[in-house]
Tab-separated table of C-alpha atoms in Angstrom:
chain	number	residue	atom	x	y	z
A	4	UNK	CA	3.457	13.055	23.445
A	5	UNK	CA	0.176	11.957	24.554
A	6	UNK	CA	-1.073	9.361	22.539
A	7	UNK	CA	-4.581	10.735	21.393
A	8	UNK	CA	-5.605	14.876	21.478
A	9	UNK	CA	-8.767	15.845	22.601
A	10	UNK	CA	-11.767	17.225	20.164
A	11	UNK	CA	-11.689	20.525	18.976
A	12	UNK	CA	-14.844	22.435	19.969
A	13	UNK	CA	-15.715	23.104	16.385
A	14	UNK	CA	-16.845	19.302	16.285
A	15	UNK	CA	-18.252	16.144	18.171
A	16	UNK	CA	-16.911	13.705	15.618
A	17	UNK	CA	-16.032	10.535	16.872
A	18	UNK	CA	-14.892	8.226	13.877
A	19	UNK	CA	-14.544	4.378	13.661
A	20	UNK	CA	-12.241	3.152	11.029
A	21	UNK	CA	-12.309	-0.385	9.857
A	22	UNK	CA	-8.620	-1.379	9.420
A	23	UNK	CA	-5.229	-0.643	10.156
A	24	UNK	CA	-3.208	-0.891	7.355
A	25	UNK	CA	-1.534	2.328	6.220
A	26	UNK	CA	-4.526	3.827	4.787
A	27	UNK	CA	-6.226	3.537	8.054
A	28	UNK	CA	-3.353	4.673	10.415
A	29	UNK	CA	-2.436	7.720	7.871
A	30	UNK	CA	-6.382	8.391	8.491
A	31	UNK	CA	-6.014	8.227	12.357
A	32	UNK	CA	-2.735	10.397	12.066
A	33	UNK	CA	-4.916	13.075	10.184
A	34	UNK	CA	-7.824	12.733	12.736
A	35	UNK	CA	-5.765	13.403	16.169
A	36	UNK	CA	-3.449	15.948	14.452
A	37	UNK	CA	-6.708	17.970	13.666
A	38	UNK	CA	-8.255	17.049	17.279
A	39	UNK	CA	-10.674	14.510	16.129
A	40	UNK	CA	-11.905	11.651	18.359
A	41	UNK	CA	-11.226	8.331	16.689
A	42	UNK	CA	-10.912	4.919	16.929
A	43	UNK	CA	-9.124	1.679	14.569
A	44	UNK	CA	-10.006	-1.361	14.771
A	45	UNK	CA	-8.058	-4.377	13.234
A	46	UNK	CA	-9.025	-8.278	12.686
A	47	UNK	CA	-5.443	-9.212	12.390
A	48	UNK	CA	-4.234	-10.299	15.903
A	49	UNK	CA	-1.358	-8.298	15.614
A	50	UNK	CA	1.257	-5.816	13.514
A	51	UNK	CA	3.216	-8.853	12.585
A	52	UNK	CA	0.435	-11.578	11.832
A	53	UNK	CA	0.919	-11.309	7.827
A	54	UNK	CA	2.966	-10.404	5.336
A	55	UNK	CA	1.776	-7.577	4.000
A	56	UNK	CA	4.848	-6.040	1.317
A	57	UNK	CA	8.453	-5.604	1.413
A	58	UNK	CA	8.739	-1.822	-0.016
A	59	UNK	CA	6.725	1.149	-1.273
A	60	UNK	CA	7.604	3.728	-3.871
A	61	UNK	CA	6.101	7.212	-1.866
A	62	UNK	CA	4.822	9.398	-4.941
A	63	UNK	CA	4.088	12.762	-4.425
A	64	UNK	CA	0.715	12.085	-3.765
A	65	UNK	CA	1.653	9.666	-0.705
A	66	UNK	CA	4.614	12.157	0.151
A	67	UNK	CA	1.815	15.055	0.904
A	68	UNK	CA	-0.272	13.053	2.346
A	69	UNK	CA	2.421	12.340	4.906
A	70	UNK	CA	3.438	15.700	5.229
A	71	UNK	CA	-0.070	16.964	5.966
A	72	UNK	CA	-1.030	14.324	8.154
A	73	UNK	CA	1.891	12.707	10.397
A	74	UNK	CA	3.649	15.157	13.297
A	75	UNK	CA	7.021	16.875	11.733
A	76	UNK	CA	9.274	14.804	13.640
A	77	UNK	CA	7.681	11.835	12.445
A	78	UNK	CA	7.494	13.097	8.922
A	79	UNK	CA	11.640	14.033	9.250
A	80	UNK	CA	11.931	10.684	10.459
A	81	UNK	CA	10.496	9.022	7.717
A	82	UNK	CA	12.588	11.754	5.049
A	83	UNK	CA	15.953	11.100	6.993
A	84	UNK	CA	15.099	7.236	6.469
A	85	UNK	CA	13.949	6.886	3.040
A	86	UNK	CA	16.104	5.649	0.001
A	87	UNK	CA	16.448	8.258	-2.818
A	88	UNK	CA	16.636	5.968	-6.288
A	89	UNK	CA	16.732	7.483	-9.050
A	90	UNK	CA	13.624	8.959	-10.161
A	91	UNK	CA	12.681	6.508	-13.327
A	92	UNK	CA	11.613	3.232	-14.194
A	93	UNK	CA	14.077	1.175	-16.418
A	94	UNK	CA	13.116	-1.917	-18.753
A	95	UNK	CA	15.086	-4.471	-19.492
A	96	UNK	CA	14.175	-8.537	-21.350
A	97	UNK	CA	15.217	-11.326	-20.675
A	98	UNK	CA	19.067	-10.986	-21.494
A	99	UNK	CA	19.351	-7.964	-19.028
A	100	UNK	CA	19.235	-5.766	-22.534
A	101	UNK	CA	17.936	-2.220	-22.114
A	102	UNK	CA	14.254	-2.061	-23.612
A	103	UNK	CA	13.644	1.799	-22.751
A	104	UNK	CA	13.452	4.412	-19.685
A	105	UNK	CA	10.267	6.096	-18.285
A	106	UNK	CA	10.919	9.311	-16.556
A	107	UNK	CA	8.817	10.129	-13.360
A	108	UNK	CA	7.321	13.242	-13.235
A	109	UNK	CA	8.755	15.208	-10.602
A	110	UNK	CA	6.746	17.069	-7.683
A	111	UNK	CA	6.312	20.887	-8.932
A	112	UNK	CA	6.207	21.756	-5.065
A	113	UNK	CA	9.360	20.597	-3.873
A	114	UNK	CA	10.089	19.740	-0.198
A	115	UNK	CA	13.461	19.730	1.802
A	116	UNK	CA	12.198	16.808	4.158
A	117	UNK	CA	11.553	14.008	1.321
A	118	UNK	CA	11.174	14.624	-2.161
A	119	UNK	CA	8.925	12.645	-4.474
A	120	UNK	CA	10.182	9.065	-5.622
A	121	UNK	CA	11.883	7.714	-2.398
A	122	UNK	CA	11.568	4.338	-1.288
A	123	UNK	CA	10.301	3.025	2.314
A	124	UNK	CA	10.273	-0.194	3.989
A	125	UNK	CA	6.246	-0.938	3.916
A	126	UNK	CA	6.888	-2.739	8.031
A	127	UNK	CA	8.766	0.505	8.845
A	128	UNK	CA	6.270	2.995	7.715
A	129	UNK	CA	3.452	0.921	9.714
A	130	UNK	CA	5.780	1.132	12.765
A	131	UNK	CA	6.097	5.161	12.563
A	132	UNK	CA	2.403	5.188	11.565
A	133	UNK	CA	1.141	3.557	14.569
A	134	UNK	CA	3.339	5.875	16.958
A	135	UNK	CA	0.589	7.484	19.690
A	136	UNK	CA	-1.701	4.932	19.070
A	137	UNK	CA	-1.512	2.596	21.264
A	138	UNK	CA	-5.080	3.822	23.010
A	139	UNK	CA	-6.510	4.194	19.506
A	140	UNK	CA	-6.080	0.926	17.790
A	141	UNK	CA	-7.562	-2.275	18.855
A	142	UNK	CA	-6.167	-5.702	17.129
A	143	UNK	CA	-7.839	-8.947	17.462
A	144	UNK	CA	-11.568	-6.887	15.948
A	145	UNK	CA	-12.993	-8.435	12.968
A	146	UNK	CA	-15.848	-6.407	11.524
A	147	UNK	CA	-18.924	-8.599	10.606
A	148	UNK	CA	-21.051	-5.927	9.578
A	149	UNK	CA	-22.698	-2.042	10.631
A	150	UNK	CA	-25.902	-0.636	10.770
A	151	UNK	CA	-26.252	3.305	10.259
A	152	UNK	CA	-29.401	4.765	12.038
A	153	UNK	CA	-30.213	8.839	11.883
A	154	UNK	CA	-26.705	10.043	13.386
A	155	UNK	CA	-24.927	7.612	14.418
A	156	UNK	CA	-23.305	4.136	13.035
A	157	UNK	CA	-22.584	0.974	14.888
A	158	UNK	CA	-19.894	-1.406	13.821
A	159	UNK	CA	-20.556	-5.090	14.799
A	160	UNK	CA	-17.452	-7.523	15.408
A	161	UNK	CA	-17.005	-10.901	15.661
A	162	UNK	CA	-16.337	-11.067	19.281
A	163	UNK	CA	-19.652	-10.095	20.064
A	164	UNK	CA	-18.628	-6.384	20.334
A	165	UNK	CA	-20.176	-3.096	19.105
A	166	UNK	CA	-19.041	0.169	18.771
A	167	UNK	CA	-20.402	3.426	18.274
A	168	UNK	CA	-19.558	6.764	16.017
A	169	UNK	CA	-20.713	9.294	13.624
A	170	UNK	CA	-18.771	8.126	10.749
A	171	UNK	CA	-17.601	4.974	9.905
A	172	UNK	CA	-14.715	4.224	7.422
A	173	UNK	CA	-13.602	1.185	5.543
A	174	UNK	CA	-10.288	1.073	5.110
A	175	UNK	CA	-10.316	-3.119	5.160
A	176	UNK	CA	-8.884	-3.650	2.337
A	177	UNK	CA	-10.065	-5.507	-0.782
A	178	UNK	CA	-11.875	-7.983	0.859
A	179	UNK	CA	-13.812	-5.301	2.444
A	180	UNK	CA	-17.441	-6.381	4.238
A	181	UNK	CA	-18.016	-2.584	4.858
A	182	UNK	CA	-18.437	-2.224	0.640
A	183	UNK	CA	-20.353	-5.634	0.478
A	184	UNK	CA	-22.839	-3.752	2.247
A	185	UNK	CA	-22.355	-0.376	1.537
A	186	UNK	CA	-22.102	-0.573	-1.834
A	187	UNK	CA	-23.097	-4.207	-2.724
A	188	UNK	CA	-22.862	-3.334	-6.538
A	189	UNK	CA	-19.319	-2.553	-6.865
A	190	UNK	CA	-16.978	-5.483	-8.071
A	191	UNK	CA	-13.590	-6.920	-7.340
A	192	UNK	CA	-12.911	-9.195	-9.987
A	193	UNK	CA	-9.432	-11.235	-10.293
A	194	UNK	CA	-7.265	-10.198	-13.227
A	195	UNK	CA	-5.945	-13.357	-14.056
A	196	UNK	CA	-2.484	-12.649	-13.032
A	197	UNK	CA	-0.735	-13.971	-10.504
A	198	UNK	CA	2.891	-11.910	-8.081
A	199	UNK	CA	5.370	-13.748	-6.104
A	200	UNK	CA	7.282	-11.896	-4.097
A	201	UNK	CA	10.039	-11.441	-1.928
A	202	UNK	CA	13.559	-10.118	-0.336
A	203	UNK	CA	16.919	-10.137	-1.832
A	204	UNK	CA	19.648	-9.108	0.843
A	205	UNK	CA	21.621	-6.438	-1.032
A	206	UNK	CA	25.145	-7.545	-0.139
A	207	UNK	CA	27.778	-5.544	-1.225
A	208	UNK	CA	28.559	-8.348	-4.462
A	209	UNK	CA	25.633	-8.352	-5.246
A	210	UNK	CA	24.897	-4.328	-5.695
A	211	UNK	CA	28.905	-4.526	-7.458
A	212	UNK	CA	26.883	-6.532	-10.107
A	213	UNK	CA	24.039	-4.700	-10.650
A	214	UNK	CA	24.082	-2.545	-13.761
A	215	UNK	CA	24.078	1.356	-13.066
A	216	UNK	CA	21.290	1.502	-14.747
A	217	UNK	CA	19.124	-0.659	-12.375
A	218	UNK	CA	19.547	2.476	-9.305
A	219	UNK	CA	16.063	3.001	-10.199
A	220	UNK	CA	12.913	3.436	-8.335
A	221	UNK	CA	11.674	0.208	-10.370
A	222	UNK	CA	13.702	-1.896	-12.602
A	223	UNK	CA	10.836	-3.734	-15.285
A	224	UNK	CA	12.260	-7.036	-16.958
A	225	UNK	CA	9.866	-8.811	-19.212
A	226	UNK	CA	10.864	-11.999	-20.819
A	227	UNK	CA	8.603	-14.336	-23.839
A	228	UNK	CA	5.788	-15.239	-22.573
A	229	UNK	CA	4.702	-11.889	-20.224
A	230	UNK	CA	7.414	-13.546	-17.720
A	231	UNK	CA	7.710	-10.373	-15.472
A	232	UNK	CA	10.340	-9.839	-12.922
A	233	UNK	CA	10.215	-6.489	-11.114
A	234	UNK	CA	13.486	-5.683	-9.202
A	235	UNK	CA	13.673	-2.635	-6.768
A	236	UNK	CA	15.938	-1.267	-4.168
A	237	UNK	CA	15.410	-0.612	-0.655
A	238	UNK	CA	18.205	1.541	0.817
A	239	UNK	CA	18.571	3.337	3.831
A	240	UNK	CA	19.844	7.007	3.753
A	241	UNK	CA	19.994	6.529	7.793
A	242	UNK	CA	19.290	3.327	9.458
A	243	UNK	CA	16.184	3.097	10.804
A	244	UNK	CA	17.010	2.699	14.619
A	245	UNK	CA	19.951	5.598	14.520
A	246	UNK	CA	17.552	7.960	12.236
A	247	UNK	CA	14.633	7.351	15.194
A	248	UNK	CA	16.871	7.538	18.252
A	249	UNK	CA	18.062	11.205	16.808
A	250	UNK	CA	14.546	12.385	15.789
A	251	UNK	CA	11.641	10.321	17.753
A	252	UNK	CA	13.584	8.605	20.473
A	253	UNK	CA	10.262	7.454	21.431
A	254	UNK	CA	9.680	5.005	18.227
A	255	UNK	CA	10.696	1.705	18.478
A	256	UNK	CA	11.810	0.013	14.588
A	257	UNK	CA	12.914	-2.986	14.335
A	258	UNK	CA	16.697	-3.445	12.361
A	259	UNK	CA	16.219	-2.929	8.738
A	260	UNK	CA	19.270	-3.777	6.291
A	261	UNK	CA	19.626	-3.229	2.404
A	262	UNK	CA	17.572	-5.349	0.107
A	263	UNK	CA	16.262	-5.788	-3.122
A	264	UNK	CA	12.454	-6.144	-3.515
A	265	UNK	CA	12.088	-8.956	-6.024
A	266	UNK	CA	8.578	-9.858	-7.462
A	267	UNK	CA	7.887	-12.436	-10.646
A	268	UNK	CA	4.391	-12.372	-12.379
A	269	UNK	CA	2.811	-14.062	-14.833
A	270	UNK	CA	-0.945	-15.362	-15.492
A	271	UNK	CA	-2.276	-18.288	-14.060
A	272	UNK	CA	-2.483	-20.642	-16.335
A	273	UNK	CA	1.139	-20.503	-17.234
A	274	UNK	CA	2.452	-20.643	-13.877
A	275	UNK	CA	2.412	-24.214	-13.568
A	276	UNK	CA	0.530	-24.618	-10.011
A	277	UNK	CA	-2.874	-24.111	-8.975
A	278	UNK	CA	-4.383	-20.887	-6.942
A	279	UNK	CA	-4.401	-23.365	-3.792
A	280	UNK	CA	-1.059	-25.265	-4.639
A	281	UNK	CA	0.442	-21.549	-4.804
A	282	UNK	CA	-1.163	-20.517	-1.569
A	283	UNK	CA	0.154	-23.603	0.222
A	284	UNK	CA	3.553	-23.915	-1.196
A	285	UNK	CA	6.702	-23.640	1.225
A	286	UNK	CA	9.090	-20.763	0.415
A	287	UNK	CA	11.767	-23.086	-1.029
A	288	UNK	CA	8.705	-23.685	-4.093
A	289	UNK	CA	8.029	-21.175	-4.663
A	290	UNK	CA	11.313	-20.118	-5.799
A	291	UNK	CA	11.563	-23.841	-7.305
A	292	UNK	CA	8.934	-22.651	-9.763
A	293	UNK	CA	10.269	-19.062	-10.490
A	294	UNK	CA	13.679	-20.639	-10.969
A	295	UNK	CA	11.599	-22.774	-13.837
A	296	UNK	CA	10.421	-19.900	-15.463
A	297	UNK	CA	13.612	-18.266	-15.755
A	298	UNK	CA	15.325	-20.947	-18.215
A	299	UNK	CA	17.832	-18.957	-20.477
A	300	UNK	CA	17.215	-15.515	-18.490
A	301	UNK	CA	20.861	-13.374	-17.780
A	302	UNK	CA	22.507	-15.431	-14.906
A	303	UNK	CA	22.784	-12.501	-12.596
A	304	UNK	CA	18.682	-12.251	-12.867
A	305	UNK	CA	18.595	-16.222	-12.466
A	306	UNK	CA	21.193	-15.574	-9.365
A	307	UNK	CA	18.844	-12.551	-7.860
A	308	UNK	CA	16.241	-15.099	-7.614
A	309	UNK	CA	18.094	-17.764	-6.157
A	310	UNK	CA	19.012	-15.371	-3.374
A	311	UNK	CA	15.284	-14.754	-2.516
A	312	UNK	CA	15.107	-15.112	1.621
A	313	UNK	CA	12.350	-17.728	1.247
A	314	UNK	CA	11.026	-16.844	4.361
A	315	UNK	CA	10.057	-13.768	3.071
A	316	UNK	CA	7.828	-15.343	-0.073
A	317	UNK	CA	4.350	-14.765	-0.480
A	318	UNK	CA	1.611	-15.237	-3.544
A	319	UNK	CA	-0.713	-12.445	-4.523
A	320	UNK	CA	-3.957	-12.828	-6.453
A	321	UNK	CA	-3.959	-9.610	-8.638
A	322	UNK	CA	-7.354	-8.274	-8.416
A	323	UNK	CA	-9.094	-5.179	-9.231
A	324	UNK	CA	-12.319	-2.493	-8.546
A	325	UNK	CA	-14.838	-2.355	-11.641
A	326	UNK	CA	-15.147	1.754	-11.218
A	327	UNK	CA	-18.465	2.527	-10.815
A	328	UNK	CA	-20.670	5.880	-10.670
A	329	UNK	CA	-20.721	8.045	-7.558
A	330	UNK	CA	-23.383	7.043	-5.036
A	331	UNK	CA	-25.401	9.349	-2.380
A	332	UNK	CA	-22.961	9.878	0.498
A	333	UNK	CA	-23.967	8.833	4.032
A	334	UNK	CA	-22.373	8.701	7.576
A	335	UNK	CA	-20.010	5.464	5.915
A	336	UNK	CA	-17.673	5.891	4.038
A	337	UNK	CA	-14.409	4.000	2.668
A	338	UNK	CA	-10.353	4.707	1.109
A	339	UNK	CA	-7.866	2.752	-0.436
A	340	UNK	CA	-8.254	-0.481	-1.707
A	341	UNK	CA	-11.891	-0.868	-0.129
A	342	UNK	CA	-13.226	0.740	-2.759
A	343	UNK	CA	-10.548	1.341	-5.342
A	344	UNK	CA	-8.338	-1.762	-5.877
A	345	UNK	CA	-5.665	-1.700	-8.225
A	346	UNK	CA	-3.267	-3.716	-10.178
A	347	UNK	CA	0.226	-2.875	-8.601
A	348	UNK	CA	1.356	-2.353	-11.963
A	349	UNK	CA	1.566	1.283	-11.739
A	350	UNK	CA	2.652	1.617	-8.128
A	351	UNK	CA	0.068	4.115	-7.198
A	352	UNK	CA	-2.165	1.373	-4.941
A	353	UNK	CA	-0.917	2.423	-0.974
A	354	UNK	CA	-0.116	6.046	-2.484
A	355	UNK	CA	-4.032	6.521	-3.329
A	356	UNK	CA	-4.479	5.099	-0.157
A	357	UNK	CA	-2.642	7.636	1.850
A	358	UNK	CA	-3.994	10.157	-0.445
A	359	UNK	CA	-7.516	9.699	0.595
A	360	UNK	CA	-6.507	9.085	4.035
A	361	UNK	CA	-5.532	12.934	4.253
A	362	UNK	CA	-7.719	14.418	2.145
A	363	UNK	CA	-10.597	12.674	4.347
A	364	UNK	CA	-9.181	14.213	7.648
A	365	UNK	CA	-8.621	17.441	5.641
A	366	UNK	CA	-12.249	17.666	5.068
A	367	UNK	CA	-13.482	16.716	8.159
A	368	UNK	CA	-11.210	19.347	10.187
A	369	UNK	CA	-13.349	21.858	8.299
A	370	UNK	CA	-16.290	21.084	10.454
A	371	UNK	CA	-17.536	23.773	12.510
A	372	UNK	CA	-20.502	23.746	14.860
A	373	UNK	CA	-24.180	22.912	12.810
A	374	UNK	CA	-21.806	21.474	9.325
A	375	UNK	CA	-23.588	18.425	8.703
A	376	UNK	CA	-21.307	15.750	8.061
A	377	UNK	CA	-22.486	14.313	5.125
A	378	UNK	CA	-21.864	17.396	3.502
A	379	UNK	CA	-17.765	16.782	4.091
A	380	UNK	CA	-17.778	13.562	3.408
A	381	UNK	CA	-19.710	13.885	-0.379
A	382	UNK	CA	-16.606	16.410	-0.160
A	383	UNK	CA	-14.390	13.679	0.257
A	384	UNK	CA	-15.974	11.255	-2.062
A	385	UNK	CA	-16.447	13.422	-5.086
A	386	UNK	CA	-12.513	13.531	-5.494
A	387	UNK	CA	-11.900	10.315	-4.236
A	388	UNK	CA	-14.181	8.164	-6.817
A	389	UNK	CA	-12.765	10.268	-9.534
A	390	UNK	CA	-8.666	10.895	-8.614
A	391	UNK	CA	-9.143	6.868	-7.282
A	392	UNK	CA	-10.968	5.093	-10.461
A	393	UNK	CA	-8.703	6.965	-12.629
A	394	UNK	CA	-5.122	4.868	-11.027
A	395	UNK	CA	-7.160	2.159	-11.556
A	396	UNK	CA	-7.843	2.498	-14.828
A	397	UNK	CA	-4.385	3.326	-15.509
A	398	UNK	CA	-2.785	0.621	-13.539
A	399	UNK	CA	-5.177	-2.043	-15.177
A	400	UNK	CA	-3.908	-1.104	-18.748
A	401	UNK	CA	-0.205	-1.082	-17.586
A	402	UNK	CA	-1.474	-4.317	-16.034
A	403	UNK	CA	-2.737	-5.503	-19.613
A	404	UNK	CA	0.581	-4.798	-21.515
A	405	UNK	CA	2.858	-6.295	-18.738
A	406	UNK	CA	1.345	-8.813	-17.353
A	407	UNK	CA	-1.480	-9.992	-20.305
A	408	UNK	CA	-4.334	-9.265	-17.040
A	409	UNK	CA	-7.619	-9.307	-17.911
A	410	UNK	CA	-8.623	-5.767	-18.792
A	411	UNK	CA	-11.395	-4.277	-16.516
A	412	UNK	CA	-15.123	-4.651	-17.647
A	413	UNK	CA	-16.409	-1.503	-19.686
């Protein structure tokens, strides 16, 4: 397959995108599927330089997004892959007691390939997502800033570099300096709360001692205090390598096994160490201080912890977008968590993400010759600010009840 297609004639589009995290690559999928020059550019030196999540729960609204963006064999890939939990999220406290079940609502549009509510290695979905790219994405490019003049938009990096487009797009996360100057208004403002998480092999004892009930897409147990431990699985219907050798020989994955995804939260105040002590602490203390928090907790939930692979342990700042009114579009644009950060307490963070990554390609493979591309992306944007404020709202006030974050500014 060559690794980028050429324009269609109904457009000269060439779009730079800030970022290659999934939002970013799902957006560069969309783009050369619909014939769309395009370029990524990443400041992380590589696909490996950070930890960047163990798992991720594909909705239906990441699922389609997938589907209408990624080449079949890559989508069957990633369906032949994915772990099929049960669709639900279970709660439990402390004692491993059953506090209640919350149904997920199921896709109306069902789809052979992958249903709604499977479950996907985050570092494997990268690695399919950045299949044909190679010529398109360019690691080691920090943007510092971009300048938009009549039709065109030039990105400025740190090297020194420029580059040139029609349309930029910030999909830099929430640190983004495309909305600190595109939209210097809107805030990010830290919730208070703070995740620790990690990887759990999932041996065959351990997944003996798991209750049936915790086969679930999420498994929610909140001790006194707003202690939170989230547990979720990450099985393979087909390993990785064997799945991509029958279906996209050409992708290269790296060996996955079964694990648990294990993440503790709890405000900041009450987690015993400082932002920077908890940024600088090994592995082995950060379980330490979980391990603290966890004093008359069920012994098998005191054992899952004590079984994190500390070299998979990282601290999270849990910060959120203030929503804020719709602005006049222009030739830049952003998706995902540049300009809608969310709480991960609803799980609908990278599926927003991927949802505006194809419904932003969708609308731009509308163009035809004399459309004037603000017009599609005000399109875009309309939906976006209203389908993306709305998961944050709702993830801040499952944020609020879980967690005791800081609710969002009215």
């Amino acid at each position: 397959m060559a690794p980028f297609s050429s324009p269609s004639p109904s457009t000269t589009a060439h779009v730079l995108v800030i970022g290659a995290g999934l939002g970013g690559l799902c957006l560069a999928q969309g783009l050369r599927r619909a014939g769309i020059s395009t370029a990524v550019y990443e400041r992380d030196a590589s696909p490996v330089a950070r930890a960047q999540g163990h798992r991720l729960h594909l909705d239906a609204n990441g699922r389609r997004a997938l589907a209408a963006t990624l080449p079949p064999d890559l989508f069957a890939l990633l369906g032949a892959m994915a772990g099929r939990p049960a669709p639900r999220v279970s709660g439990f406290d402390e004692r491993l007691r059953p506090a209640g079940v919350f149904a997920l609502d199921e896709d109306p549009v069902p789809d052979d390939v992958m249903p709604s509510h499977v479950v996907i290695d985050r570092r494997i979905l990268r690695q399919v997502l950045l299949d044909g790219l190679d010529e398109v994405v360019e690691f080691g490019r920090r943007c510092v800033g971009h300048e938009a003049d009549g039709d065109t938009v030039t990105a400025f990096f740190s090297d020194g570099g420029t580059a040139r487009g029609t349309l930029l797009v910030a999909a830099d996360g929430v640190g983004s300096v495309i909305r600190s100057q595109r939209l210097p208004h809107a805030r990010v403002i830290d919730s208070g709360a703070r995740l620790i998480y990690g990887r759990v092999p999932l041996t065959p004892a351990l997944r003996a001692e798991l209750p049936p009930a915790m086969s679930s897409v999420f498994n929610s147990v909140v001790g006194p205090g707003r202690r939170f431990l989230g547990i979720a699985p990450v099985e393979y219907r087909e390993r990785p390598r064997a799945a991509a050798a029958r279906l996209a020989s050409r992708v290269e994955l790296d060996p996955a096994e079964d694990s648990l995804a294990v993440m503790f939260g709890r405000r900041r105040e009450s987690l015993g160490l400082s932002d920077e002590e908890l940024l600088t602490a090994s592995g082995e203390r950060l379980r330490e201080v979980v391990l603290g928090q966890l004093g008359g907790w069920h012994p098998l939930l005191r054992r899952v912890v004590a079984d994190w692979d500390t070299s998979t342990l990282y601290p999270i700042t849990v910060r959120g977008s203030v929503p804020v009114p719709p602005w006049p579009s222009s030739p830049v644009t952003l998706l995902g968590d540049a300009v809608h950060a969310m709480s991960p307490a609803a799980g609908a963070g990278a599926n927003m993400a991927l949802r505006d990554a194809a419904a932003l390609s969708t609308s731009l493979a509308r163009a035809t010759p004399g459309t004037p591309l603000v017009d599609l992306v005000r399109d875009y944007e309309r939906d976006m600010i209203e389908k993306g404020f709305d998961a944050v709202k709702r993830s801040s006030a499952n944020g609020v009840r879980i967690l005791g974050e800081d609710p969002l500014p009215e």
